[in-house]
XYZ file of C-alpha atoms in Angstrom:
707
model
C 111.293 -39.855 -46.757
C 109.934 -42.784 -48.847
C 109.047 -44.639 -45.576
C 107.252 -41.621 -44.330
C 105.053 -41.186 -47.421
C 104.299 -44.999 -47.243
C 103.341 -44.821 -43.548
C 100.831 -41.934 -44.220
C 99.582 -43.582 -47.329
C 98.852 -46.530 -45.218
C 97.115 -44.379 -42.811
C 94.820 -42.671 -45.537
C 94.224 -46.106 -46.925
C 93.150 -47.452 -43.377
C 90.721 -44.516 -43.219
C 89.223 -45.495 -46.529
C 88.910 -49.297 -45.737
C 88.190 -49.438 -42.098
C 84.578 -48.984 -41.875
C 82.380 -51.223 -43.918
C 78.494 -51.256 -43.787
C 77.254 -53.877 -41.372
C 74.726 -54.827 -43.949
C 77.306 -56.850 -45.815
C 77.783 -54.365 -48.718
C 81.130 -54.612 -50.463
C 83.436 -51.722 -50.931
C 84.941 -49.192 -48.898
C 83.464 -46.710 -46.606
C 83.623 -43.109 -47.875
C 86.625 -41.140 -47.657
C 86.435 -38.467 -44.924
C 85.700 -35.220 -46.548
C 87.942 -33.552 -44.106
C 90.904 -34.484 -46.234
C 89.304 -32.654 -49.107
C 88.686 -29.693 -46.923
C 92.480 -29.413 -46.089
C 93.527 -29.839 -49.628
C 91.025 -27.627 -50.971
C 91.839 -24.771 -48.529
C 95.578 -24.987 -48.452
C 97.727 -22.948 -50.714
C 100.225 -25.386 -52.338
C 103.422 -24.102 -53.978
C 103.430 -23.701 -57.829
C 105.787 -26.611 -58.057
C 102.940 -29.116 -57.162
C 100.735 -27.502 -59.864
C 102.411 -29.464 -62.606
C 100.839 -32.806 -61.261
C 97.303 -33.408 -62.313
C 94.388 -34.754 -60.195
C 91.184 -36.147 -60.939
C 87.987 -34.387 -61.017
C 85.291 -34.494 -58.225
C 81.997 -32.508 -57.339
C 80.567 -31.233 -54.545
C 76.832 -30.674 -53.663
C 76.290 -28.178 -50.871
C 72.943 -27.855 -48.935
C 72.620 -25.006 -46.425
C 70.316 -26.020 -43.542
C 69.568 -22.318 -42.859
C 68.755 -21.225 -46.308
C 67.480 -24.484 -47.619
C 68.977 -23.892 -51.058
C 71.128 -26.269 -53.117
C 74.124 -25.393 -55.090
C 76.122 -28.000 -57.197
C 79.814 -27.287 -57.629
C 82.761 -29.207 -59.040
C 86.190 -28.805 -60.429
C 87.822 -29.819 -63.541
C 90.623 -32.224 -63.784
C 93.348 -29.739 -63.844
C 95.929 -29.172 -61.307
C 96.347 -29.162 -57.629
C 96.443 -25.271 -57.568
C 92.934 -25.189 -59.105
C 91.473 -27.012 -56.157
C 90.701 -23.892 -54.135
C 88.731 -22.612 -57.098
C 86.331 -25.418 -57.104
C 83.573 -23.412 -55.968
C 83.711 -21.268 -58.943
C 83.631 -23.975 -61.646
C 80.969 -26.443 -62.761
C 80.997 -29.834 -64.472
C 78.115 -31.368 -66.342
C 79.449 -34.781 -65.159
C 78.503 -34.183 -61.671
C 76.310 -36.946 -60.037
C 73.742 -35.154 -57.953
C 73.108 -36.303 -54.388
C 69.757 -36.875 -53.107
C 68.010 -33.513 -52.466
C 66.819 -33.206 -48.817
C 66.206 -29.517 -48.856
C 62.408 -30.197 -49.631
C 61.116 -29.115 -46.043
C 57.843 -30.912 -46.863
C 59.755 -34.202 -47.449
C 61.489 -33.708 -44.135
C 58.584 -32.255 -42.046
C 57.642 -34.300 -39.012
C 54.222 -35.449 -38.301
C 52.260 -34.216 -35.545
C 52.011 -36.697 -32.654
C 48.373 -36.834 -32.384
C 48.803 -40.367 -30.980
C 50.719 -38.664 -28.101
C 53.704 -40.838 -29.043
C 52.078 -43.863 -27.487
C 52.956 -46.554 -30.181
C 56.699 -45.617 -29.515
C 56.121 -45.834 -25.829
C 54.632 -49.417 -25.912
C 57.942 -51.266 -25.995
C 59.235 -49.138 -23.012
C 56.187 -50.004 -21.156
C 56.531 -53.839 -21.628
C 60.205 -53.576 -20.224
C 58.716 -52.472 -16.889
C 57.707 -56.256 -16.278
C 60.960 -57.815 -16.963
C 61.888 -60.184 -14.459
C 65.538 -59.178 -14.560
C 64.880 -55.671 -13.435
C 61.541 -55.500 -11.519
C 62.777 -56.199 -8.038
C 65.711 -53.648 -8.541
C 62.910 -51.079 -9.939
C 60.426 -51.527 -7.210
C 63.161 -50.943 -4.512
C 64.205 -47.779 -6.235
C 60.652 -46.458 -6.628
C 60.080 -46.902 -2.818
C 63.283 -45.178 -1.907
C 62.542 -42.323 -4.352
C 58.951 -42.170 -2.843
C 60.627 -41.812 0.668
C 62.456 -38.631 -0.610
C 59.327 -37.513 -2.592
C 56.926 -37.199 0.357
C 59.041 -34.662 2.533
C 60.175 -32.684 -0.491
C 56.534 -32.399 -1.818
C 55.561 -31.077 1.658
C 58.442 -28.617 1.872
C 57.753 -27.467 -1.784
C 53.892 -26.890 -0.972
C 54.985 -24.782 2.115
C 57.475 -22.714 -0.057
C 54.756 -22.435 -2.850
C 52.082 -20.953 -0.309
C 49.552 -23.906 -0.892
C 48.248 -26.301 1.674
C 50.500 -29.191 2.343
C 48.248 -31.957 0.915
C 48.292 -30.106 -2.460
C 51.974 -30.857 -2.738
C 51.471 -34.572 -2.084
C 48.236 -34.979 -4.440
C 50.181 -33.293 -7.029
C 53.247 -35.614 -6.809
C 50.949 -38.638 -6.622
C 48.787 -37.677 -9.723
C 51.515 -36.225 -11.924
C 54.281 -38.844 -11.354
C 52.177 -41.537 -13.085
C 51.416 -39.452 -16.168
C 54.850 -37.955 -16.452
C 56.240 -41.479 -15.805
C 54.318 -43.325 -18.590
C 54.138 -40.605 -21.304
C 57.387 -38.692 -20.622
C 60.351 -38.490 -23.099
C 62.947 -40.025 -20.756
C 62.832 -43.512 -19.211
C 64.109 -42.723 -15.740
C 62.686 -39.412 -15.169
C 60.553 -38.714 -12.131
C 57.849 -35.935 -12.257
C 56.666 -33.819 -9.310
C 56.582 -30.312 -7.581
C 60.077 -28.623 -8.053
C 61.730 -26.324 -5.759
C 62.673 -24.091 -8.738
C 59.128 -23.529 -9.673
C 57.857 -22.903 -6.083
C 58.458 -19.179 -6.277
C 56.681 -18.666 -9.465
C 53.610 -20.727 -7.851
C 53.659 -18.547 -4.722
C 53.668 -15.514 -6.921
C 50.851 -16.704 -8.969
C 48.769 -17.534 -5.806
C 49.469 -14.042 -4.280
C 48.478 -12.328 -7.655
C 45.483 -14.447 -8.547
C 44.482 -16.353 -5.521
C 44.507 -19.977 -4.548
C 41.501 -20.554 -6.514
C 43.148 -19.511 -9.874
C 45.930 -22.163 -9.374
C 44.267 -25.177 -10.902
C 43.347 -23.057 -13.884
C 46.906 -21.877 -14.323
C 48.096 -25.695 -14.013
C 45.782 -26.805 -16.480
C 46.692 -23.912 -18.999
C 50.528 -24.639 -18.484
C 49.650 -28.363 -19.334
C 47.765 -27.562 -22.196
C 50.610 -25.240 -23.760
C 53.125 -28.111 -23.099
C 50.752 -30.722 -24.640
C 50.209 -28.724 -27.779
C 53.931 -27.936 -28.106
C 54.921 -31.499 -27.833
C 51.988 -32.696 -30.306
C 53.162 -30.084 -32.972
C 56.874 -30.919 -32.187
C 58.022 -27.383 -30.987
C 60.042 -28.779 -28.081
C 62.952 -26.940 -29.739
C 61.209 -23.701 -28.949
C 61.415 -24.363 -25.152
C 65.335 -24.429 -25.700
C 65.721 -21.044 -26.831
C 66.243 -19.805 -23.321
C 69.985 -19.671 -22.584
C 71.349 -22.054 -20.058
C 73.165 -19.031 -18.380
C 69.741 -17.604 -17.691
C 68.445 -20.779 -16.487
C 71.434 -20.949 -14.071
C 70.845 -17.364 -12.918
C 67.130 -18.271 -12.372
C 68.182 -21.354 -10.147
C 70.540 -19.298 -8.183
C 67.908 -16.456 -7.706
C 65.301 -18.939 -6.754
C 67.750 -20.497 -4.203
C 68.559 -17.318 -2.842
C 64.999 -16.358 -2.284
C 64.119 -19.769 -0.802
C 66.998 -19.551 1.541
C 66.232 -16.006 2.630
C 62.625 -16.626 2.985
C 62.954 -19.737 5.106
C 65.675 -18.564 7.659
C 63.215 -16.503 9.639
C 60.656 -19.477 9.825
C 63.384 -21.830 10.790
C 64.164 -19.540 13.795
C 60.775 -19.129 14.674
C 60.231 -15.675 13.601
C 57.264 -13.821 11.804
C 58.987 -11.659 9.256
C 56.748 -8.891 7.534
C 55.628 -9.682 4.206
C 57.271 -8.345 0.866
C 61.033 -8.032 2.139
C 63.619 -8.665 -0.268
C 66.717 -10.902 0.762
C 68.809 -8.194 2.126
C 65.965 -6.625 4.302
C 65.148 -10.188 5.469
C 68.444 -10.870 6.549
C 68.683 -7.185 8.040
C 65.343 -7.972 9.990
C 66.762 -11.486 11.439
C 69.905 -9.616 12.408
C 68.027 -7.073 14.345
C 65.632 -9.572 16.073
C 68.129 -12.308 17.193
C 66.513 -11.983 20.752
C 63.405 -13.617 19.463
C 64.873 -16.590 18.160
C 63.062 -19.701 19.355
C 65.776 -22.191 20.378
C 63.657 -25.423 19.751
C 62.790 -24.255 16.119
C 66.147 -23.286 15.359
C 67.485 -26.705 16.613
C 65.007 -28.763 14.641
C 65.778 -26.742 11.510
C 69.578 -27.060 11.967
C 69.527 -30.622 12.870
C 67.133 -31.458 9.868
C 69.523 -29.638 7.552
C 72.643 -31.139 8.956
C 71.265 -34.499 8.576
C 70.305 -34.096 5.036
C 73.982 -32.845 4.290
C 75.557 -35.690 6.212
C 73.520 -38.958 5.512
C 74.265 -39.077 1.764
C 77.991 -39.080 2.657
C 77.442 -42.096 4.923
C 75.682 -43.995 2.217
C 74.339 -42.555 -1.156
C 71.023 -44.699 -1.122
C 69.921 -43.484 2.480
C 66.565 -41.388 1.988
C 68.051 -38.411 3.832
C 65.162 -36.117 3.613
C 62.870 -38.877 5.090
C 65.236 -39.853 7.863
C 65.849 -36.174 8.787
C 62.447 -35.049 8.830
C 61.164 -38.462 10.550
C 63.952 -37.775 13.393
C 62.744 -34.127 13.839
C 59.363 -35.395 14.174
C 60.142 -38.081 16.718
C 62.213 -35.573 18.694
C 59.505 -32.919 18.846
C 57.001 -35.284 20.270
C 59.520 -37.184 22.443
C 60.764 -34.096 24.184
C 57.464 -32.149 23.951
C 58.805 -29.227 21.926
C 56.506 -26.353 21.520
C 56.671 -25.780 17.798
C 54.244 -25.334 15.002
C 52.982 -28.457 13.268
C 51.639 -29.055 9.790
C 48.325 -29.770 11.364
C 45.216 -31.510 10.274
C 45.021 -32.928 6.713
C 42.082 -34.301 4.913
C 41.775 -37.920 5.875
C 42.230 -40.734 3.341
C 40.879 -40.164 -0.103
C 39.240 -36.900 0.808
C 42.455 -35.250 -0.270
C 41.998 -36.277 -3.720
C 39.230 -34.104 -4.823
C 38.291 -34.178 -8.523
C 37.120 -30.858 -9.718
C 36.859 -28.708 -12.869
C 39.131 -25.699 -12.735
C 37.160 -22.478 -12.427
C 37.550 -20.156 -15.411
C 38.714 -16.790 -14.484
C 36.903 -13.506 -15.311
C 37.528 -11.896 -18.588
C 39.395 -9.036 -16.836
C 41.808 -11.322 -15.136
C 42.782 -13.196 -18.323
C 45.511 -10.962 -19.522
C 47.360 -11.072 -16.356
C 46.567 -14.771 -15.762
C 47.916 -15.652 -19.183
C 51.240 -13.883 -18.477
C 51.595 -15.796 -15.373
C 50.656 -18.958 -17.285
C 53.300 -18.294 -20.143
C 55.929 -17.720 -17.544
C 55.386 -20.716 -15.782
C 54.835 -22.892 -19.007
C 58.271 -21.687 -20.432
C 60.115 -22.342 -17.101
C 58.721 -25.664 -16.370
C 59.227 -26.784 -20.039
C 62.847 -25.540 -19.907
C 63.592 -27.209 -16.447
C 61.947 -30.513 -17.726
C 64.055 -30.633 -20.694
C 67.331 -29.699 -19.068
C 66.741 -32.229 -16.376
C 66.101 -35.148 -18.859
C 68.958 -34.024 -21.078
C 71.298 -34.365 -17.912
C 69.614 -37.632 -17.082
C 70.225 -39.065 -20.390
C 73.913 -38.659 -20.015
C 73.783 -40.395 -16.637
C 72.397 -43.634 -17.909
C 71.460 -44.825 -21.630
C 68.290 -46.749 -22.117
C 66.736 -48.367 -25.029
C 64.347 -45.525 -25.182
C 66.007 -42.323 -26.348
C 65.339 -39.059 -24.883
C 62.686 -37.131 -26.861
C 62.080 -33.552 -26.095
C 58.672 -33.418 -27.921
C 57.493 -36.617 -26.150
C 58.700 -35.041 -22.908
C 56.632 -31.886 -23.452
C 53.665 -34.379 -23.906
C 54.313 -36.161 -20.759
C 54.802 -33.053 -18.713
C 51.549 -31.512 -20.359
C 49.303 -34.467 -19.419
C 51.026 -34.538 -15.930
C 50.111 -30.922 -15.436
C 46.549 -31.256 -16.852
C 45.972 -34.406 -14.619
C 47.219 -32.355 -11.502
C 44.975 -29.481 -12.328
C 41.835 -31.743 -12.099
C 42.766 -32.727 -8.626
C 43.425 -28.964 -7.764
C 47.122 -29.409 -7.806
C 50.059 -27.297 -8.779
C 52.462 -26.981 -11.763
C 55.121 -29.761 -12.056
C 58.280 -30.503 -13.935
C 60.768 -33.350 -14.403
C 62.874 -33.114 -11.115
C 66.738 -33.856 -11.481
C 67.148 -34.702 -7.817
C 64.547 -37.392 -7.624
C 65.417 -38.669 -11.105
C 69.212 -38.582 -10.324
C 68.563 -40.796 -7.300
C 66.487 -43.021 -9.362
C 69.619 -43.691 -11.610
C 71.983 -44.199 -8.781
C 69.564 -46.845 -7.362
C 70.062 -48.917 -10.472
C 66.496 -48.157 -11.999
C 66.222 -49.373 -15.518
C 62.730 -48.767 -16.484
C 59.710 -46.461 -15.967
C 58.311 -48.608 -13.163
C 60.138 -46.555 -10.353
C 58.338 -43.411 -11.310
C 54.885 -45.395 -10.904
C 55.924 -46.959 -7.710
C 57.141 -43.617 -6.057
C 53.625 -42.194 -7.054
C 51.922 -45.151 -5.330
C 54.217 -44.616 -2.189
C 52.989 -40.971 -2.096
C 49.395 -41.885 -2.652
C 49.659 -44.385 0.074
C 51.097 -41.763 2.414
C 48.270 -39.469 1.867
C 45.595 -42.305 1.863
C 46.789 -44.190 4.861
C 49.151 -41.869 6.940
C 47.821 -38.415 6.726
C 47.593 -38.351 10.767
C 51.318 -39.157 10.883
C 52.045 -36.399 8.247
C 49.971 -33.871 10.349
C 52.659 -34.371 13.302
C 55.514 -33.089 11.196
C 57.123 -29.952 12.780
C 57.264 -26.994 10.369
C 60.743 -25.961 11.315
C 61.916 -29.417 9.997
C 60.284 -28.560 6.590
C 62.128 -25.089 6.718
C 65.340 -27.280 7.221
C 64.708 -29.344 4.148
C 64.116 -26.034 2.065
C 67.171 -24.370 3.433
C 69.167 -27.444 2.379
C 67.392 -27.284 -0.960
C 68.215 -23.505 -1.258
C 71.809 -23.841 -0.433
C 72.247 -26.750 -3.132
C 70.675 -24.167 -5.810
C 72.992 -21.285 -5.004
C 75.877 -22.728 -7.260
C 74.258 -24.652 -10.161
C 76.506 -26.927 -12.128
C 75.420 -25.319 -15.229
C 77.024 -22.116 -14.471
C 80.478 -23.970 -14.308
C 79.889 -25.196 -17.813
C 78.810 -21.890 -19.274
C 81.651 -20.074 -17.922
C 84.189 -22.711 -19.136
C 82.790 -22.254 -22.675
C 82.383 -18.569 -22.764
C 83.344 -16.459 -19.818
C 80.903 -13.779 -20.849
C 78.126 -15.789 -19.881
C 78.532 -14.638 -16.322
C 76.839 -11.433 -17.541
C 73.603 -12.824 -18.223
C 73.825 -15.047 -15.283
C 74.415 -11.997 -13.005
C 71.690 -9.804 -14.508
C 69.257 -12.539 -14.120
C 70.095 -12.956 -10.403
C 70.177 -9.342 -9.706
C 66.833 -8.535 -11.658
C 65.010 -11.425 -9.817
C 66.193 -10.156 -6.427
C 65.305 -6.449 -7.146
C 62.524 -6.537 -9.396
C 60.802 -9.819 -9.594
C 61.072 -13.301 -11.107
C 59.535 -12.478 -14.534
C 61.563 -9.164 -14.767
C 64.809 -10.921 -13.814
C 64.131 -13.784 -16.550
C 63.456 -11.211 -19.227
C 66.493 -9.089 -18.415
C 68.692 -11.992 -18.503
C 67.325 -13.218 -21.690
C 67.560 -9.800 -23.269
C 71.045 -9.546 -22.031
C 72.157 -12.846 -23.608
C 70.546 -12.158 -26.902
C 72.217 -8.642 -27.051
C 75.544 -10.164 -26.326
C 75.309 -12.489 -29.235
C 74.025 -9.781 -31.628
C 77.107 -7.694 -30.428
C 79.254 -10.724 -31.349
C 77.848 -10.828 -34.775
C 78.076 -7.147 -35.468
C 74.363 -6.838 -34.645
C 73.217 -8.706 -37.612
C 70.612 -11.346 -36.994
C 71.637 -13.175 -40.010
C 75.274 -14.004 -38.699
C 74.189 -14.229 -35.195
C 73.277 -17.920 -35.524
C 74.862 -21.073 -36.934
C 75.010 -22.184 -40.539
C 75.620 -25.623 -41.613
C 76.217 -26.928 -45.233
C 76.070 -30.537 -46.233
C 78.486 -31.527 -48.481
C 78.134 -34.531 -50.854
C 81.226 -35.719 -52.610
C 80.503 -38.380 -55.331
C 83.359 -39.986 -57.326
C 84.309 -43.332 -58.802
C 88.174 -43.294 -58.601
C 89.140 -39.981 -56.910
C 90.291 -41.685 -53.804
C 93.596 -42.082 -55.420
C 94.130 -38.355 -56.121
C 92.953 -37.781 -52.547
C 95.238 -40.018 -51.221
C 98.201 -38.703 -53.185
C 97.388 -35.279 -52.136
C 96.864 -36.228 -48.500
C 100.420 -37.790 -48.762
C 101.797 -34.523 -49.710
C 99.920 -32.759 -47.015
C 101.608 -34.940 -44.445
C 104.845 -33.427 -45.051
C 103.752 -30.052 -44.022
C 106.399 -28.235 -41.833
C 105.231 -29.320 -38.370
C 105.972 -30.628 -34.964
C 104.891 -33.696 -32.999
C 102.953 -33.218 -29.924
C 101.942 -36.423 -28.145
C 102.259 -38.493 -31.296
C 99.960 -36.182 -33.353
C 101.384 -34.175 -36.258
C 100.067 -30.668 -36.114
C 100.498 -27.727 -38.577
C 103.082 -24.968 -37.856
C 101.984 -21.780 -39.197
C 100.475 -23.522 -42.129
C 103.446 -23.024 -44.223
C 104.780 -25.534 -46.602
C 108.622 -26.730 -46.985
C 109.076 -26.603 -50.564
C 111.975 -29.024 -50.328
C 109.951 -31.675 -48.580
C 107.063 -31.089 -50.927
C 109.398 -31.564 -53.825
C 110.636 -34.936 -52.532
C 106.936 -36.039 -51.660
C 105.778 -35.245 -55.143
C 108.915 -36.970 -56.808
C 108.119 -39.915 -54.523
C 104.514 -40.382 -55.243
C 104.156 -43.330 -57.559
C 101.744 -42.580 -60.354
C 100.424 -46.217 -60.763
C 97.242 -47.251 -59.107
C 98.544 -50.179 -57.541
C 100.533 -48.346 -55.043
C 97.684 -47.713 -52.702
C 95.895 -50.841 -53.755
C 93.597 -49.371 -56.278
C 92.116 -52.799 -57.074
C 90.210 -52.356 -53.937
C 88.195 -49.554 -55.277
C 87.699 -50.302 -58.947
C 83.969 -50.770 -59.775
C 82.819 -49.467 -56.696
C 81.090 -45.941 -56.145
C 81.594 -44.180 -52.890
C 79.987 -41.327 -51.330
C 81.426 -39.163 -48.573
C 79.542 -36.503 -46.569
C 80.804 -33.834 -44.312
C 78.977 -31.038 -42.577
C 80.707 -27.639 -42.799
C 79.580 -25.646 -39.740
C 80.117 -21.876 -39.805
C 79.334 -18.961 -37.479
C 78.415 -19.000 -33.874
C 76.956 -21.945 -32.207
C 74.639 -20.524 -29.684
C 70.906 -20.589 -28.086
C 69.781 -18.525 -31.307
C 70.905 -21.636 -33.404
C 68.384 -24.117 -32.093
C 66.218 -24.358 -35.183
C 69.482 -24.540 -37.550
C 70.692 -27.462 -35.195
C 67.158 -29.065 -35.459
C 67.107 -28.730 -39.412
C 70.735 -30.355 -39.457
C 69.822 -33.161 -37.282
C 66.779 -33.887 -39.582
C 69.018 -34.093 -42.541
C 71.547 -36.304 -40.722
C 68.526 -38.695 -39.805
C 68.186 -39.072 -43.810
C 71.861 -40.202 -44.436
C 71.888 -43.292 -46.912
C 73.826 -45.494 -44.560
C 73.413 -45.084 -40.872
C 76.675 -46.681 -40.122
C 78.829 -44.221 -41.905
C 80.577 -41.658 -39.653
C 79.114 -38.207 -39.121
C 81.939 -35.868 -40.102
C 81.803 -32.189 -38.838
C 84.149 -29.473 -40.173
C 84.445 -26.876 -37.618
C 86.980 -24.633 -39.216
C 84.278 -21.971 -39.834
C 82.989 -21.677 -36.238
C 83.432 -18.131 -34.820
C 82.101 -18.346 -31.281
C 80.662 -20.751 -28.781
C 77.763 -20.626 -26.199
C 76.998 -23.305 -23.960
C 73.413 -23.723 -24.761
C 74.034 -24.056 -28.605
C 77.105 -26.438 -28.348
C 75.439 -28.745 -25.806
C 72.302 -29.021 -27.856
C 74.532 -29.838 -30.770
C 76.495 -32.405 -28.974
C 73.368 -34.148 -27.469
C 71.535 -34.086 -30.643
C 74.524 -35.440 -32.686
C 74.899 -38.446 -30.075
C 71.144 -39.031 -30.191
C 70.751 -39.257 -34.160
C 74.166 -41.166 -34.590
C 72.612 -44.145 -33.045
C 76.148 -45.629 -32.409
C 77.685 -44.465 -35.622
C 81.156 -42.616 -35.168
C 80.910 -38.872 -34.853
C 84.009 -36.814 -35.752
C 84.711 -32.871 -35.622
C 87.804 -31.975 -37.452
C 89.521 -28.495 -37.667
C 88.787 -28.056 -33.986
C 90.366 -25.109 -32.168
C 91.277 -25.017 -28.590
C 87.929 -23.243 -27.722
C 85.898 -26.189 -29.430
C 88.110 -28.761 -27.460
C 87.338 -26.911 -24.102
C 83.668 -26.775 -24.956
C 83.601 -30.502 -25.922
C 85.148 -31.364 -22.674
C 82.128 -29.789 -20.882
C 79.337 -31.097 -22.969
C 80.957 -34.564 -24.027
C 83.267 -35.600 -21.081
C 82.847 -39.216 -22.055
C 84.400 -38.611 -25.494
C 81.688 -40.050 -27.641
C 82.583 -37.430 -30.158
C 85.927 -37.845 -31.698
C 87.792 -34.660 -31.996
C 90.802 -33.447 -34.037
C 92.728 -30.309 -34.452
C 93.344 -31.079 -38.083
C 92.780 -34.044 -40.467
C 96.449 -35.243 -40.232
C 95.921 -35.911 -36.599
C 92.557 -37.724 -37.444
C 94.217 -39.971 -40.091
C 97.149 -40.675 -37.681
C 94.579 -41.571 -34.918
C 92.790 -43.739 -37.381
C 96.006 -45.782 -38.462
C 96.753 -46.257 -34.744
C 93.334 -47.585 -33.843
C 93.021 -49.898 -37.052
């Protein structure tokens, strides 16, 4: 028994001493407040009450309410620890007050974030990376040309509009975006929003819609409202992706088969039309579309760096002209620089403004969310010296869209397919985004006659492949793994899009997701979002009493699972506690108190309560701003997750991503995690950057093992 106590006392002491600030300051790193949480909230038998403990004080700050409350406990008995919240002590040392929102308010980015981007721009010309980056940019450009042509086709705009948009927007997005390796351009997920806008308002209104979308994004980024774009739940985004994939797939099948289907049919009606008109299938068109799609699926398996879309479309083009196939072609394009026509978007009439602004707001919200999701995923693929900044990303996308608008272009986003390829090709800087834009520009300026010879069925094959890839988005798997009920807003979004329309489907999905979170909170908006309290614990010599109480806590009745002690029903074995209490020495030298004499330590823990969901975005943002202001950035960031009630993927992923961002290499620890939190972290943090523990004893033992 004595050896067990000494072993755990060593674990606690290791926890106290193992992290020393890199600045050279002496003294121990702060004791993790998770120990205090356990001892504060566990009912000890009365026999332990006769052993006094030293006093300590807490200062709580709620990120949602912005109010501070100072609490403390008198140096009485261990049984009084649970009542600390009701006692006060005039000897408390107050922690710095970070609740003043004016002190924490972030300045507007009127400089467009350019000063922070300059070091990243300089890295583009490093001799160590420049050749790899140029190669990556050319390869991405080979993919961008056929994809931009196909997306222009799906969007109902001339082919050259897709190419010009990709060339112009890629430069602005690459230089000013919030993620180093992101590539900006036309996106398949937005194509149906564009075609809807063109059908409703005409092609001449598209530049104004693109300009207004960019202006809203730029304003959101400058005023640091990037968090607002994240209020759309990921389950709805997954439903939107699946719905768009279904619509693209069903819309392109008749074209791939050489049919002319009536306008206005839904996917079910389109498939019924195809089935009833199989006799009119054009074998040449079908062969080109199927061959293009098959090549795009097969070539990446041969080698991941093969520009499959370019090879597939190039092969289809060569086959068309070699065998003299009678299929429709893209046709004549503006030659050379004539495609890049600078102009001022035409202002719509006053009567058309309400409808036009509704369309613009929808495109703004979806392009912004699509870009932020893409960049968050990209940041996980490869870390770069420049950290992903959602506000900067909106600035970059805003300027990219506004630039495209002045060349009569269409809305753009940060596209994950081309960005992901950029990462796999070993890119390290922003240079590949510029190179691929240059490649697209060159294709328009010098190869327009060759592009005009591309067969339309080949582009339908590209879009069919893209649509199939969108049917089962990876986000859906993550959402359901965290909360199975997320299948409901996903399904309602898809059903609404297919039956009523894009905007209606997205609205239905968002309302469904919001209603579900309200239901989980008993229809109380106040309890439907996360609450986080920052706890400052300041003490001079309370580490000894904490270690004594942790030693007692270690002797709870439990069992061992993979080397970790876990609580068993939360009960105490009184005989073992009595032995523990009797064996704890009452002289300071027992745990090397000399190491702590004369030093003043501070320990901080965030107590997270309530649901972590998409409604909690502002609370998470406030919490991150407070964490950024911690006194020593090298100290661990500790979150007590005992008060978490429900989890939703959008919220927990945002919390994880932001924690990793603000930690800047410092350890992140989540304690008192239940199985649901473990499962959620497996989805959001598969690399294990956040240490997670079922309880604090498991944490102490893990610390002892790794020290």
